[in-house]
mmCIF file of C-alpha atoms in Angstrom:
data_model
loop_
_atom_site.group_PDB
_atom_site.id
_atom_site.type_symbol
_atom_site.label_atom_id
_atom_site.label_comp_id
_atom_site.label_asym_id
_atom_site.label_seq_id
_atom_site.Cartn_x
_atom_site.Cartn_y
_atom_site.Cartn_z
ATOM 1 C CA MET A 3 -56.556 38.856 -94.417
ATOM 2 C CA PRO A 4 -57.276 38.267 -91.353
ATOM 3 C CA LEU A 5 -53.434 38.173 -89.331
ATOM 4 C CA LEU A 6 -54.347 34.848 -87.700
ATOM 5 C CA VAL A 7 -54.936 33.040 -91.140
ATOM 6 C CA ARG A 8 -51.209 35.248 -92.129
ATOM 7 C CA LEU A 9 -49.101 33.956 -89.699
ATOM 8 C CA GLY A 10 -51.238 30.172 -89.529
ATOM 9 C CA LEU A 11 -52.350 30.680 -86.558
ATOM 10 C CA TYR A 12 -56.051 29.875 -87.064
ATOM 11 C CA ARG A 13 -55.370 26.338 -88.788
ATOM 12 C CA ARG A 14 -53.342 25.267 -85.491
ATOM 13 C CA TYR A 15 -55.957 26.634 -83.251
ATOM 14 C CA LEU A 16 -59.132 24.804 -85.561
ATOM 15 C CA ARG A 17 -57.308 21.641 -85.384
ATOM 16 C CA ARG A 18 -56.828 21.975 -81.306
ATOM 17 C CA GLN A 19 -59.954 23.972 -79.897
ATOM 18 C CA ARG A 20 -62.324 21.496 -78.088
ATOM 19 C CA ARG A 21 -64.858 24.263 -78.377
ATOM 20 C CA LEU A 22 -66.665 23.027 -81.383
ATOM 21 C CA HIS A 23 -67.995 19.677 -82.573
ATOM 22 C CA THR A 24 -70.888 20.402 -84.886
ATOM 23 C CA ILE A 25 -71.911 23.020 -86.940
ATOM 24 C CA VAL A 26 -75.412 24.490 -89.055
ATOM 25 C CA SER A 27 -75.847 27.225 -91.575
ATOM 26 C CA MET A 28 -78.734 27.519 -93.317
ATOM 27 C CA VAL A 29 -77.512 29.501 -96.532
ATOM 28 C CA ARG A 30 -79.918 32.219 -98.716
ATOM 29 C CA GLY A 31 -79.962 31.028 -102.084
ATOM 30 C CA PRO A 32 -80.455 33.733 -105.062
ATOM 31 C CA ALA A 33 -83.107 35.240 -105.452
ATOM 32 C CA GLY A 34 -83.675 34.752 -109.286
ATOM 33 C CA PRO A 35 -82.401 32.134 -111.741
ATOM 34 C CA VAL A 36 -78.991 31.790 -112.578
ATOM 35 C CA THR A 37 -76.987 30.635 -115.326
ATOM 36 C CA LEU A 38 -73.258 29.169 -116.090
ATOM 37 C CA GLY A 39 -71.753 29.585 -118.952
ATOM 38 C CA GLY A 40 -75.187 30.401 -120.476
ATOM 39 C CA VAL A 41 -76.845 27.133 -119.640
ATOM 40 C CA PRO A 42 -79.613 27.048 -115.984
ATOM 41 C CA VAL A 43 -78.846 26.212 -113.256
ATOM 42 C CA THR A 44 -81.632 23.684 -111.963
ATOM 43 C CA ARG A 45 -80.265 21.914 -108.945
ATOM 44 C CA MET A 46 -77.247 23.112 -106.569
ATOM 45 C CA ILE A 47 -75.725 21.459 -103.590
ATOM 46 C CA PRO A 48 -74.926 23.149 -100.499
ATOM 47 C CA LEU A 49 -71.071 22.226 -99.306
ATOM 48 C CA ALA A 50 -68.828 23.177 -96.106
ATOM 49 C CA LEU A 51 -65.333 21.692 -97.057
ATOM 50 C CA GLY A 52 -62.285 22.407 -95.880
ATOM 51 C CA ASP A 53 -60.237 22.413 -93.521
ATOM 52 C CA GLN A 54 -63.169 21.488 -90.885
ATOM 53 C CA GLY A 55 -60.016 20.782 -87.821
ATOM 54 C CA SER A 56 -62.083 19.392 -85.105
ATOM 55 C CA ILE A 57 -64.994 20.049 -86.270
ATOM 56 C CA THR A 58 -66.695 16.697 -86.316
ATOM 57 C CA VAL A 59 -69.894 17.051 -87.816
ATOM 58 C CA THR A 60 -71.272 19.963 -90.475
ATOM 59 C CA VAL A 61 -75.002 20.596 -91.941
ATOM 60 C CA VAL A 62 -75.576 22.177 -94.568
ATOM 61 C CA ALA A 63 -79.184 24.095 -95.737
ATOM 62 C CA LEU A 64 -79.111 25.852 -98.375
ATOM 63 C CA ALA A 65 -83.537 27.266 -100.024
ATOM 64 C CA ALA A 66 -82.914 28.155 -103.418
ATOM 65 C CA LEU A 67 -85.150 27.161 -106.936
ATOM 66 C CA GLY A 68 -87.521 26.397 -104.731
ATOM 67 C CA ARG A 69 -86.478 23.517 -103.014
ATOM 68 C CA LEU A 70 -84.228 23.204 -99.671
ATOM 69 C CA VAL A 71 -81.498 20.915 -100.089
ATOM 70 C CA VAL A 72 -79.394 19.943 -96.741
ATOM 71 C CA THR A 73 -76.592 18.143 -96.366
ATOM 72 C CA ILE A 74 -74.406 16.744 -93.536
ATOM 73 C CA HIS A 75 -70.619 16.345 -94.313
ATOM 74 C CA ALA A 76 -68.948 14.476 -91.053
ATOM 75 C CA ASP A 77 -66.165 12.542 -90.181
ATOM 76 C CA PRO A 78 -67.056 8.746 -89.698
ATOM 77 C CA ASP A 79 -63.943 8.095 -87.715
ATOM 78 C CA ARG A 80 -65.005 10.188 -85.218
ATOM 79 C CA THR A 81 -68.681 9.849 -85.418
ATOM 80 C CA PRO A 82 -70.637 7.114 -84.613
ATOM 81 C CA ASP A 83 -74.006 7.816 -84.717
ATOM 82 C CA LEU A 84 -73.886 9.251 -88.088
ATOM 83 C CA ASP A 85 -76.425 6.626 -89.751
ATOM 84 C CA ARG A 86 -79.138 7.056 -86.686
ATOM 85 C CA LEU A 87 -77.812 12.043 -87.158
ATOM 86 C CA ALA A 88 -79.132 10.948 -91.111
ATOM 87 C CA GLU A 89 -81.996 9.519 -89.533
ATOM 88 C CA SER A 90 -83.093 11.801 -87.572
ATOM 89 C CA VAL A 91 -83.166 14.400 -90.304
ATOM 90 C CA ARG A 92 -84.423 12.150 -93.169
ATOM 91 C CA ALA A 93 -87.521 11.372 -90.118
ATOM 92 C CA GLY A 94 -87.688 15.192 -88.929
ATOM 93 C CA PHE A 95 -87.527 15.544 -93.122
ATOM 94 C CA ASP A 96 -90.670 13.017 -93.824
ATOM 95 C CA ALA A 97 -92.664 15.105 -90.696
ATOM 96 C CA LEU A 98 -93.207 18.077 -92.421
ATOM 97 C CA VAL A 99 -94.315 16.010 -95.663
ATOM 98 C CA ASN A 100 -96.556 15.336 -94.145
ATOM 99 C CA LEU A 101 -97.832 18.001 -92.486
ATOM 100 C CA ASP A 102 -97.808 19.233 -95.368
ATOM 101 C CA ALA A 103 -99.594 16.399 -97.620
ATOM 102 C CA ARG A 104 -102.343 16.387 -94.782
ATOM 103 C CA GLY A 105 -102.955 20.365 -95.637
ATOM 104 C CA ALA A 106 -101.525 21.947 -93.007
ATOM 105 C CA GLU A 107 -100.681 25.142 -94.275
ATOM 106 C CA THR A 108 -97.063 25.828 -94.699
ATOM 107 C CA THR A 109 -95.875 29.774 -95.871
ATOM 108 C CA TRP A 110 -92.032 30.585 -96.265
ATOM 109 C CA SER A 111 -90.238 32.384 -98.180
ATOM 110 C CA GLY A 112 -86.404 32.021 -98.229
ATOM 111 C CA ARG A 113 -85.961 34.640 -96.800
#
């Protein structure tokens, strides 16, 4: 464990830093089928939770099981335009789906 974490300084820094306000991450899921207690996992939802400090918005995309799932985690008190962000992300996905519906070539392998 890094020294800053052991001393509790990382959390203190994270809560006071002003360099970052939004984090966007793309996570590649497992390459093959996944089971949990012998039961096949059919859906996964990406989450990035924890002590976010002064980070107001976290967007995480997970490509797994033939799907792309995106979650947005935000502090509603410090993100007054959260509805607008969600609408913009939704509009972007709608545009991609419409491209595919018109026969555009889609070749994404998840890598």
